[in-house]
XYZ file of C-alpha atoms in Angstrom:
714
model
C 14.162 3.525 -21.517
C 11.075 5.277 -20.758
C 9.055 6.076 -23.740
C 6.772 9.759 -23.477
C 3.479 8.877 -23.924
C 0.876 11.005 -25.994
C -2.644 11.280 -23.350
C -5.776 11.059 -24.604
C -7.097 14.391 -26.258
C -10.001 14.452 -23.122
C -7.252 14.001 -20.597
C -4.802 16.478 -21.899
C -7.061 19.304 -21.484
C -8.296 18.371 -18.129
C -4.234 17.488 -16.952
C -3.586 21.630 -17.955
C -5.916 23.122 -16.166
C -5.910 22.452 -12.965
C -5.378 25.545 -10.943
C -8.529 25.307 -9.609
C -7.986 22.152 -7.082
C -4.657 23.619 -6.119
C -2.347 20.770 -4.619
C -5.095 18.180 -5.939
C -4.075 15.451 -7.955
C -2.028 11.514 -7.999
C -0.610 11.973 -11.343
C 0.983 9.635 -13.534
C 4.689 10.845 -14.896
C 3.517 11.177 -18.310
C 1.199 13.831 -17.702
C 3.559 16.000 -15.903
C 4.510 18.010 -19.169
C 0.920 19.389 -19.318
C 1.532 20.388 -15.618
C 3.971 23.429 -16.098
C 1.798 25.948 -15.023
C 0.883 24.007 -11.724
C 4.485 23.207 -10.846
C 6.288 26.770 -11.506
C 3.072 27.895 -9.308
C 3.862 25.415 -6.357
C 7.567 26.439 -7.359
C 9.176 23.806 -8.570
C 12.257 24.406 -10.963
C 12.712 20.786 -12.346
C 11.739 20.599 -15.475
C 8.473 18.912 -15.822
C 10.095 16.642 -19.415
C 12.757 15.516 -16.852
C 10.285 14.224 -13.897
C 7.906 12.664 -16.238
C 11.195 10.481 -17.857
C 11.624 7.233 -15.724
C 15.131 7.225 -16.696
C 16.049 10.155 -15.297
C 17.210 11.567 -11.554
C 14.854 11.906 -9.600
C 11.971 9.464 -10.754
C 14.678 6.585 -11.371
C 15.775 6.067 -8.158
C 12.173 6.491 -6.791
C 11.195 2.211 -5.822
C 8.626 0.087 -4.357
C 8.918 -2.342 -1.996
C 5.449 -4.664 -3.070
C 3.636 -2.649 -0.265
C 5.491 1.218 0.070
C 7.174 3.312 -1.739
C 11.043 3.918 -0.744
C 14.508 5.931 -2.722
C 17.582 4.720 -3.322
C 20.235 6.833 -1.516
C 23.447 5.957 -1.957
C 24.898 4.386 -5.178
C 25.578 1.026 -2.911
C 21.847 0.198 -3.276
C 21.028 2.015 -0.050
C 17.676 2.135 0.594
C 15.313 4.509 2.912
C 11.646 3.737 3.992
C 9.605 4.115 6.441
C 10.215 2.210 10.077
C 6.301 1.320 9.841
C 7.710 -0.410 5.914
C 10.374 -2.086 7.054
C 8.621 -3.582 10.373
C 8.283 -6.839 8.968
C 11.812 -7.788 8.892
C 12.352 -5.866 12.253
C 9.452 -8.297 13.550
C 11.433 -11.651 11.362
C 15.222 -10.898 13.139
C 14.032 -10.418 16.740
C 13.298 -12.416 19.271
C 12.207 -12.035 23.232
C 15.864 -12.233 24.038
C 17.174 -10.330 20.782
C 14.529 -7.686 20.737
C 15.127 -5.702 17.252
C 11.403 -3.903 17.653
C 12.175 -2.531 20.917
C 16.029 -2.206 20.923
C 16.446 -0.758 17.081
C 18.818 -2.729 14.957
C 22.257 -1.001 13.296
C 24.407 -2.696 11.184
C 27.658 -1.412 11.182
C 29.251 -3.109 8.025
C 27.981 -4.939 5.303
C 28.235 -8.376 7.228
C 26.313 -7.574 9.938
C 23.431 -6.788 7.689
C 19.754 -8.881 8.009
C 17.909 -10.782 5.920
C 14.377 -8.949 4.621
C 12.256 -12.558 4.334
C 11.295 -13.640 1.381
C 7.970 -10.917 1.067
C 10.408 -8.390 1.036
C 11.711 -7.082 -2.069
C 12.329 -4.320 -4.209
C 10.612 -2.605 -7.998
C 12.173 -0.210 -10.003
C 9.955 0.567 -12.832
C 11.380 1.166 -15.829
C 8.644 1.218 -18.734
C 5.133 2.080 -19.411
C 3.705 2.059 -22.480
C -0.038 2.067 -23.084
C -1.801 -0.942 -24.000
C -4.893 -0.514 -24.336
C -6.431 -1.113 -27.503
C -4.529 -4.810 -27.047
C -6.338 -5.531 -24.075
C -9.833 -4.383 -24.824
C -10.230 -3.766 -28.695
C -12.651 -6.343 -30.929
C -14.001 -7.903 -27.546
C -17.790 -8.534 -28.663
C -20.404 -7.473 -26.884
C -22.167 -10.151 -26.207
C -20.411 -11.994 -23.967
C -21.569 -12.811 -20.291
C -19.730 -11.103 -17.837
C -17.358 -13.643 -16.543
C -16.353 -14.790 -20.226
C -15.611 -10.484 -21.044
C -13.452 -10.987 -17.399
C -12.115 -14.193 -18.574
C -11.173 -12.780 -21.889
C -8.876 -9.712 -20.483
C -7.502 -11.207 -18.158
C -6.583 -13.954 -20.500
C -5.069 -10.899 -22.903
C -2.881 -9.247 -20.257
C -1.220 -12.188 -19.450
C -0.199 -12.500 -22.589
C 0.945 -8.793 -22.485
C 2.892 -10.021 -18.885
C 4.514 -12.735 -20.670
C 6.069 -11.102 -23.492
C 7.024 -8.403 -20.964
C 8.950 -10.977 -18.529
C 10.816 -13.162 -21.275
C 14.368 -11.436 -19.049
C 13.200 -13.195 -15.312
C 14.944 -10.315 -13.783
C 11.955 -8.137 -14.617
C 8.159 -7.928 -13.345
C 5.862 -6.910 -15.450
C 2.063 -6.018 -14.943
C -1.322 -4.219 -16.956
C -3.341 -2.270 -14.512
C -6.220 -0.484 -15.124
C -6.173 3.167 -14.798
C -9.842 4.963 -15.119
C -11.915 2.401 -14.000
C -11.029 0.040 -16.666
C -11.222 2.915 -19.684
C -7.282 2.771 -19.952
C -4.675 -0.266 -19.581
C -0.763 0.257 -19.339
C 1.643 -2.576 -19.010
C 4.236 -1.384 -16.535
C 7.950 -3.466 -16.601
C 9.858 -3.272 -12.910
C 13.195 -4.951 -12.090
C 12.585 -6.768 -8.836
C 15.328 -7.169 -6.736
C 14.668 -10.307 -4.809
C 17.765 -9.946 -2.298
C 16.771 -7.215 0.722
C 18.334 -6.506 3.665
C 17.823 -4.555 7.195
C 20.981 -1.902 7.553
C 19.184 0.268 10.199
C 16.168 0.558 12.079
C 15.933 2.875 15.220
C 14.321 1.746 18.419
C 9.848 1.196 18.189
C 9.697 3.993 20.412
C 11.505 6.386 17.677
C 10.218 4.561 14.841
C 6.546 4.445 16.629
C 6.319 6.943 19.247
C 3.139 7.952 19.591
C 1.044 4.243 18.533
C -1.710 3.664 17.520
C -2.751 6.388 19.932
C -1.063 9.202 17.582
C -2.015 7.234 14.665
C -3.533 9.460 11.450
C -3.070 12.939 14.104
C -1.298 15.673 14.340
C 1.055 17.475 16.801
C 2.943 13.697 15.811
C 6.419 13.545 17.158
C 7.371 9.798 15.379
C 10.676 9.482 13.658
C 8.884 6.559 11.199
C 12.202 5.782 9.237
C 14.311 2.738 8.442
C 16.949 1.614 5.596
C 17.104 -1.630 3.757
C 19.792 -2.248 1.275
C 19.435 -3.909 -2.201
C 21.463 -6.688 -3.187
C 21.959 -8.556 -7.050
C 24.373 -11.556 -8.202
C 27.820 -10.364 -9.507
C 26.646 -10.243 -12.494
C 24.587 -6.873 -11.191
C 21.352 -8.437 -12.434
C 18.745 -9.755 -9.281
C 19.192 -13.047 -7.144
C 17.621 -15.251 -5.171
C 19.393 -14.586 -1.097
C 23.092 -15.376 -1.066
C 26.228 -14.497 0.756
C 28.079 -13.865 -2.399
C 25.568 -11.665 -3.896
C 26.598 -7.987 -3.872
C 24.935 -4.328 -3.317
C 22.679 -3.026 -6.107
C 24.871 -0.556 -7.466
C 21.653 2.131 -8.308
C 22.050 4.497 -11.716
C 20.754 7.006 -9.463
C 20.245 8.000 -5.662
C 18.339 11.179 -4.407
C 20.619 13.748 -2.419
C 19.866 14.459 0.833
C 19.149 18.118 2.074
C 19.691 19.288 5.792
C 19.678 22.643 4.911
C 15.731 22.270 5.871
C 12.064 24.021 4.619
C 9.835 26.475 6.498
C 6.386 27.121 5.634
C 4.829 27.894 2.404
C 8.416 26.016 0.813
C 7.307 23.823 -2.455
C 7.405 19.889 -1.849
C 7.781 17.190 -4.194
C 6.408 13.491 -3.264
C 7.037 10.757 -5.690
C 5.305 7.092 -5.029
C 2.924 4.249 -5.127
C -0.474 5.239 -3.803
C -2.303 1.786 -3.463
C -6.149 2.769 -3.461
C -8.764 5.564 -3.967
C -12.157 5.555 -4.880
C -12.654 10.099 -6.225
C -14.840 8.326 -8.646
C -17.295 6.547 -6.951
C -21.298 6.559 -6.974
C -23.150 7.632 -4.158
C -24.833 4.381 -3.389
C -20.689 3.532 -3.380
C -20.624 6.191 -1.129
C -23.435 5.338 1.376
C -22.699 1.425 1.215
C -18.618 2.143 2.753
C -20.374 4.141 4.896
C -23.446 2.605 6.295
C -22.582 -1.094 6.070
C -19.330 -2.293 4.710
C -16.907 0.184 7.100
C -19.067 -0.473 10.300
C -18.560 -4.296 9.631
C -15.043 -4.421 8.721
C -14.487 -2.580 11.640
C -16.200 -4.324 13.578
C -14.653 -7.843 12.723
C -11.219 -6.064 12.946
C -11.684 -4.881 16.269
C -12.994 -8.112 17.617
C -10.090 -10.280 16.000
C -7.791 -8.277 17.620
C -8.980 -8.879 21.388
C -8.352 -12.362 20.189
C -4.424 -12.023 19.295
C -4.315 -9.551 22.410
C -5.846 -12.657 24.669
C -4.225 -15.778 22.912
C -0.824 -13.693 23.719
C -1.188 -11.838 26.806
C 1.529 -13.175 28.837
C 3.487 -14.575 26.257
C 6.186 -12.316 25.055
C 7.761 -14.722 21.424
C 3.654 -14.840 21.081
C 3.504 -11.228 20.689
C 6.426 -11.183 19.126
C 5.556 -13.090 16.531
C 2.083 -11.439 16.036
C 3.712 -7.706 16.382
C 3.383 -7.401 12.547
C -0.533 -8.345 11.996
C -1.516 -6.215 15.161
C 0.194 -3.538 13.743
C -1.266 -4.001 10.214
C -4.519 -4.436 11.381
C -4.628 -1.690 14.017
C -3.608 0.812 10.955
C -6.417 -0.257 8.909
C -8.970 -0.117 11.708
C -7.705 3.411 12.377
C -7.970 4.138 9.463
C -11.771 2.541 8.507
C -12.697 4.299 11.739
C -11.476 8.134 10.478
C -13.049 7.464 7.440
C -16.751 6.558 9.431
C -15.504 9.774 11.567
C -15.482 12.243 7.967
C -18.196 10.705 6.371
C -20.115 11.413 9.590
C -18.393 14.878 9.567
C -19.062 16.053 5.894
C -22.146 14.427 4.154
C -19.729 13.128 0.897
C -22.221 11.781 -0.626
C -24.719 14.171 -0.846
C -21.685 16.036 -2.228
C -21.542 13.420 -4.284
C -25.807 13.651 -4.738
C -25.163 17.502 -6.044
C -22.387 16.497 -8.819
C -24.050 13.376 -9.587
C -27.350 14.811 -10.533
C -25.275 17.866 -12.502
C -23.727 15.413 -14.394
C -26.601 13.726 -14.826
C -27.903 16.783 -15.716
C -25.006 17.534 -18.558
C -25.095 14.180 -19.988
C -28.874 14.265 -21.011
C -27.875 17.079 -23.173
C -24.953 15.028 -24.506
C -26.671 12.246 -24.792
C -23.232 11.207 -28.242
C -20.783 11.177 -24.337
C -22.306 8.146 -23.691
C -25.411 5.271 -24.620
C -28.660 5.592 -23.045
C -29.005 2.921 -21.166
C -25.652 3.266 -19.502
C -26.695 4.965 -15.994
C -29.716 2.609 -15.320
C -27.557 -0.669 -16.399
C -24.655 0.735 -14.283
C -26.863 1.326 -10.758
C -27.553 -1.920 -11.332
C -24.615 -3.481 -11.226
C -23.262 -1.429 -8.623
C -26.543 -3.063 -6.413
C -25.236 -6.646 -7.394
C -21.807 -5.512 -6.680
C -22.624 -4.488 -2.487
C -24.638 -7.627 -2.487
C -21.749 -9.687 -3.384
C -19.238 -7.640 -1.322
C -21.353 -8.420 1.690
C -20.939 -12.369 0.675
C -17.123 -12.057 0.144
C -16.872 -10.584 3.666
C -18.961 -13.044 5.731
C -16.174 -15.994 3.709
C -12.980 -14.113 4.622
C -14.773 -14.324 8.660
C -15.317 -18.171 7.962
C -12.096 -18.858 7.049
C -10.220 -16.465 9.236
C -7.480 -19.286 10.555
C -4.349 -19.084 8.683
C -3.709 -22.765 8.154
C -7.062 -22.904 6.410
C -5.872 -20.277 4.197
C -2.627 -22.097 3.311
C -4.881 -25.238 2.823
C -7.031 -23.653 0.272
C -4.183 -21.888 -1.437
C -1.736 -25.200 -1.727
C -4.624 -27.096 -3.136
C -5.655 -24.616 -5.292
C -1.931 -24.555 -6.856
C -1.818 -28.277 -7.226
C -5.383 -27.539 -9.446
C -3.842 -25.351 -11.693
C -0.066 -27.112 -12.173
C -3.021 -29.545 -14.410
C -3.501 -26.459 -16.767
C -0.842 -24.765 -19.800
C 0.632 -21.788 -17.864
C -1.482 -19.453 -19.777
C -4.673 -20.869 -18.776
C -3.956 -20.956 -15.586
C -5.474 -18.577 -12.829
C -4.201 -15.237 -12.128
C -1.752 -15.697 -8.763
C -0.801 -19.543 -9.796
C 1.004 -19.289 -12.931
C 4.820 -20.450 -12.572
C 5.889 -16.338 -12.472
C 3.640 -16.773 -9.020
C 5.035 -19.615 -7.434
C 7.685 -17.912 -5.779
C 5.729 -15.378 -3.691
C 3.711 -18.656 -2.400
C 6.246 -19.762 -1.010
C 7.108 -16.719 0.466
C 3.876 -16.689 2.048
C 4.395 -20.003 3.353
C 7.746 -19.455 4.761
C 6.488 -16.264 6.494
C 4.386 -17.917 8.868
C 7.031 -19.851 10.557
C 7.927 -15.896 11.796
C 4.027 -15.284 12.397
C 2.207 -18.279 13.338
C 1.252 -19.741 17.099
C -1.151 -22.825 16.758
C -3.043 -21.882 20.344
C -3.302 -18.342 18.760
C -4.950 -19.234 15.067
C -6.671 -21.489 16.585
C -8.205 -18.893 18.846
C -9.010 -16.829 16.006
C -10.139 -19.574 14.313
C -13.146 -20.571 16.788
C -13.573 -16.612 17.770
C -14.394 -16.045 14.224
C -16.766 -18.825 13.414
C -18.762 -17.849 16.219
C -18.996 -14.127 14.870
C -20.222 -15.531 10.908
C -23.094 -17.636 12.853
C -23.797 -13.971 14.124
C -23.809 -12.616 10.990
C -27.431 -11.451 9.390
C -28.176 -13.711 6.072
C -27.117 -10.815 3.801
C -23.539 -11.809 4.998
C -23.420 -15.612 4.920
C -21.406 -17.045 2.104
C -23.657 -19.147 0.072
C -22.959 -23.150 0.039
C -20.323 -23.118 2.489
C -22.042 -23.299 5.835
C -22.758 -26.774 5.909
C -18.585 -27.096 5.405
C -17.900 -25.126 8.209
C -16.477 -26.798 11.257
C -17.775 -26.763 14.824
C -16.431 -25.020 16.748
C -16.079 -27.678 19.535
C -14.212 -29.474 16.374
C -11.623 -27.126 16.152
C -9.135 -27.937 18.915
C -8.941 -31.231 17.152
C -8.147 -29.844 13.807
C -5.478 -28.498 15.121
C -4.364 -31.432 17.371
C -4.335 -33.651 13.994
C -2.754 -30.962 11.389
C 0.876 -31.440 10.598
C 0.376 -27.402 8.389
C 2.184 -26.018 10.980
C 5.504 -27.343 10.305
C 7.298 -25.037 7.700
C 8.311 -27.658 5.824
C 5.350 -29.878 5.246
C 3.579 -26.491 4.175
C 6.633 -26.320 1.872
C 6.344 -29.460 0.537
C 2.140 -29.809 -0.466
C 3.248 -27.215 -3.071
C 4.997 -30.113 -5.422
C 1.734 -32.846 -4.573
C -1.054 -33.298 -7.378
C -5.060 -33.229 -6.309
C -4.787 -36.746 -5.692
C -2.754 -36.405 -2.738
C -5.005 -33.785 -1.547
C -8.325 -35.708 -1.589
C -6.661 -38.649 -0.106
C -5.175 -36.742 2.839
C -5.867 -37.324 6.488
C -4.788 -34.408 7.277
C -8.130 -32.106 8.411
C -7.031 -28.578 7.356
C -6.323 -30.186 3.979
C -9.527 -32.199 3.935
C -11.469 -28.721 5.097
C -10.312 -26.866 1.793
C -10.725 -29.982 -0.915
C -14.295 -29.416 0.757
C -15.051 -25.977 0.643
C -13.105 -25.629 -2.941
C -16.203 -25.943 -4.984
C -18.426 -23.500 -3.085
C -14.990 -21.112 -2.664
C -14.833 -21.183 -6.599
C -18.416 -20.496 -7.703
C -18.660 -17.915 -5.412
C -15.464 -16.636 -7.161
C -16.933 -17.014 -10.922
C -19.541 -14.659 -9.105
C -17.512 -12.543 -8.645
C -16.051 -12.501 -12.283
C -19.504 -11.828 -14.060
C -20.427 -9.211 -11.701
C -16.668 -7.845 -12.341
C -16.551 -8.298 -15.914
C -20.178 -6.694 -16.767
C -18.246 -3.586 -14.380
C -15.729 -3.725 -16.540
C -17.713 -2.647 -19.728
C -19.623 -0.315 -18.257
C -18.140 1.737 -15.997
C -15.769 2.747 -18.758
C -18.229 3.943 -20.099
C -19.352 6.247 -17.754
C -15.512 7.593 -16.871
C -15.493 8.170 -20.232
C -18.720 10.231 -19.817
C -17.091 12.233 -16.668
C -13.551 12.990 -18.143
C -16.081 14.599 -21.247
C -18.481 16.497 -18.141
C -15.166 17.911 -16.292
C -13.178 18.744 -18.752
C -16.570 20.962 -19.756
C -15.776 22.317 -16.309
C -12.009 22.767 -17.189
C -11.406 20.576 -13.943
C -8.471 18.256 -13.410
C -8.373 14.696 -14.068
C -6.075 12.210 -12.626
C -6.599 7.872 -12.111
C -7.680 6.931 -8.884
C -4.278 5.751 -7.287
C -3.382 2.019 -7.855
C -0.272 1.291 -6.391
C 2.002 2.292 -9.809
C 3.892 5.667 -9.637
C 2.731 8.820 -9.031
C 3.886 12.771 -8.781
C 1.802 14.973 -6.287
C 3.063 18.204 -5.501
C 2.335 21.001 -2.930
C 3.723 23.244 -0.195
C 4.376 23.140 3.759
C 1.505 24.863 5.597
C -0.577 24.555 8.675
C -4.576 24.111 8.808
C -7.743 24.270 10.409
C -9.213 21.009 11.560
C -12.290 23.257 13.014
C -13.048 26.389 14.040
C -11.117 28.179 16.738
C -8.471 26.042 16.295
C -4.751 26.008 14.265
C -2.395 23.311 13.695
C 1.291 24.797 12.414
C 3.182 23.072 9.906
C 6.159 21.440 12.520
C 6.747 19.064 15.363
C 9.655 19.670 17.267
C 12.221 17.580 19.454
C 10.655 19.341 22.566
C 6.787 18.043 21.865
C 9.399 14.393 22.414
C 9.914 15.214 26.212
C 6.547 16.877 26.877
C 4.465 13.626 25.632
C 6.971 11.529 27.654
C 4.802 9.387 29.974
C 7.479 6.438 30.526
C 4.828 4.027 29.570
C 4.158 3.266 25.840
C 3.157 4.266 23.618
C 4.958 7.335 25.091
C 8.119 6.064 26.275
C 10.992 8.356 24.728
C 14.554 6.292 24.912
C 17.000 7.811 27.593
C 19.039 8.677 25.255
C 17.113 10.066 23.101
C 15.836 12.477 26.097
C 19.318 12.753 27.412
C 19.996 14.471 23.436
C 17.280 16.599 23.575
C 18.124 17.899 27.366
C 21.512 18.805 26.955
C 19.961 20.373 22.880
C 22.868 18.982 21.364
C 21.543 19.963 17.834
C 24.022 20.610 15.536
C 23.870 21.304 12.153
C 20.134 20.031 12.239
C 19.294 23.031 14.145
C 16.383 25.217 12.242
C 16.559 28.778 12.424
C 13.317 30.116 13.195
C 12.373 27.024 15.725
C 15.483 27.431 17.056
C 15.534 23.384 17.543
C 14.945 20.110 15.011
C 12.340 19.686 14.027
C 10.505 16.490 14.138
C 7.618 15.867 11.416
C 6.035 18.666 9.250
C 2.574 19.287 7.053
C 2.322 19.496 3.458
C -0.781 20.004 1.323
C 0.337 17.207 -0.867
C -2.332 14.451 -1.753
C -1.305 10.955 -0.869
C -2.731 8.106 0.540
C -2.019 4.066 2.217
C 1.151 2.809 -0.299
C 3.123 6.421 -0.206
C 4.087 5.695 3.317
C 7.703 5.813 2.530
C 7.865 8.250 -0.763
C 10.636 10.729 -0.724
C 9.555 14.337 -0.396
C 11.611 16.967 -2.169
C 12.678 19.908 -2.228
C 11.935 22.324 -5.276
C 15.619 20.599 -6.804
C 14.889 17.362 -6.411
C 16.566 16.427 -2.753
C 15.281 14.400 -0.161
C 13.966 16.110 2.649
C 11.930 14.519 4.932
C 9.442 10.723 4.107
C 5.922 10.378 4.316
C 4.087 8.489 6.521
C 0.771 9.563 7.699
C -2.532 11.634 6.838
C -4.563 13.681 9.765
C -7.141 11.932 10.783
C -9.200 14.828 9.230
C -7.463 14.080 5.868
C -8.830 10.595 5.664
C -11.998 11.268 4.012
C -9.950 12.546 0.737
C -9.756 8.493 -0.864
C -13.036 8.946 -1.929
C -13.238 13.616 -1.908
C -10.449 15.575 -1.590
C -10.854 18.581 0.741
C -8.329 20.830 -0.001
C -8.681 23.213 3.797
C -8.541 20.405 5.517
C -6.469 17.666 3.795
C -2.995 17.742 5.074
C -0.059 14.597 4.677
C 2.352 14.189 7.442
C 6.066 13.492 6.827
C 9.139 12.693 9.089
C 11.527 15.787 8.900
C 15.228 14.245 7.404
C 16.647 16.592 10.041
C 15.438 14.634 12.910
C 16.071 11.016 10.887
C 20.013 12.807 10.572
C 20.456 13.873 13.752
C 18.744 10.848 15.267
C 21.370 8.581 13.513
C 24.127 11.430 14.408
C 23.727 11.957 17.892
C 21.583 9.179 19.369
C 21.870 5.511 17.393
C 25.725 6.650 16.021
C 25.079 5.149 13.224
C 28.031 7.025 11.354
C 28.503 4.389 8.602
C 25.148 5.110 7.777
C 25.539 8.628 7.239
C 28.933 8.479 5.563
C 27.325 6.514 3.123
C 24.754 9.569 1.681
C 25.857 12.375 -0.171
C 24.502 14.850 2.884
C 24.185 18.521 1.626
C 24.184 20.678 4.786
C 23.521 24.674 5.324
C 26.453 26.804 4.384
């Protein structure tokens, strides 16, 4: 049972005074009772108290896949999410001969459903509790940054261990408000997830990377999975004997439709935002970090394209890697373009000056030296971030990363479980194994070799500030890389998994070149990690002081305060509406199936399937025809506050019924991760009517349609 939480006094007044910022805010569910006026203004009829209770509909139907959001839509564990969120499951089951990416997949029976793979899981949040005192109380101020970091980590591990006595659950203790608060979150973890239905890529990813983050959009970004458990109803490892999970609650699907101005409610697991960053942090991201990351991703994608050119089987293996990298690249480019279009750093300069002036008059809000200490720490953090990027480039090889993980695991296993590094405890072993197994579907030796060679060449050209101290003498010469791949056995899945149980001595005596390289680099890698702990520990002591003062300042202005996104369950709301990206241009809130034909060229990524084009041309709209548009809507815009991780989030109408899935934002909105501009920020959702229409008229997914409870227009 979810326990209702009392908000800190500083947050109560802020949460209740958000009218000035319209639809801004990624709210923790327990904050919603303080937002009754805002929910009423927008038009949401579900009581705020019900929305704040994770044991009640609709929040009890909202789930995570570990990187995306999703929701139950039947009592038989049927889950709907985005096509791109299910892409790894589609890719792992595809071959050049049986290509479910290109052709789509539909299981007509439960027996035909395909395994989602070891990395695809379903998480159901059922309990959240404030544990700030247990994490922070009594820690001495004299501790070094690293000691503070490790003390906090130790307390978090204890809190997690207490929570995970029932192995059906996965628990975490993330920080909120940049370390001002900590909440312990308990999630049921379903480990057997299967692919039920996914449309063809030229429906689920129509427009590809060209249309990514763009509007108008005509993408049917949806897919269906199913959660399976043991016969006792508890999570179990994948097995033919498992049965569909009996979901306590599920979302009713509404085909009644939306129109401009209608309210929407959106619930999911947004990844990361940076809205409380200082101006110096924004300039570092804008001028240094983002350009370097974009250049690195672009170069790596070019190598993969060249290495897989002409080999369809290899291209299929790297399809998920390429898709994910392209998505990150376009978002990074969008952030850079957004920073160029709107000087967010200067806007933050003004806000920062106002805050510092307020703080000078309200000195009790923070220690006197807090700001000067923070400026120094941020400078150190940025310098180390440069080195860490360089290190990640130098270790691009998937086999080297596997070897490093395995050697670290062998060392950590020499310690008592509670003293091991986070990520290497017994609770983490299944995840490590899943990542090692996952390589079987996403690795080709020749491609990985080409990536490693090119990355080492790029690393050698980096400026000194971006080179990780100490590792350069240990890196292999480019000319010696082919021999590493010829002599290693780590490309074999069984061999990789066997190393999980070996001792440090076995690693240190190994003749495998990647194992040898991992052992040789370990000391310098650990030194880099410990430097990160020291900086993070000092930041974790100072930034909460800053955030406490910022909250007090914003409260004095009557502005809302919500934590930055951190992959935990959040709720946002807004209205269906158009926007104007620039002077003289206005973009409407809906696209229709006719737009698919207008974009169709017969070539990727605008190669609409013949049966889709035929259904559009025949105007077989049926019950999904919008009375105003006169056709079937495909995607729509809303003013909801979203970010990465919100992919697959349920978009609900005022009654909590499913009307769409979130899957993207407009290009002009990308900078919302750093600064929310209500005039141009728009989220992109696939309309449930298009999903249902494709299922009925194109793919004949009648068994999936019959399983859901669907409300049609009267």
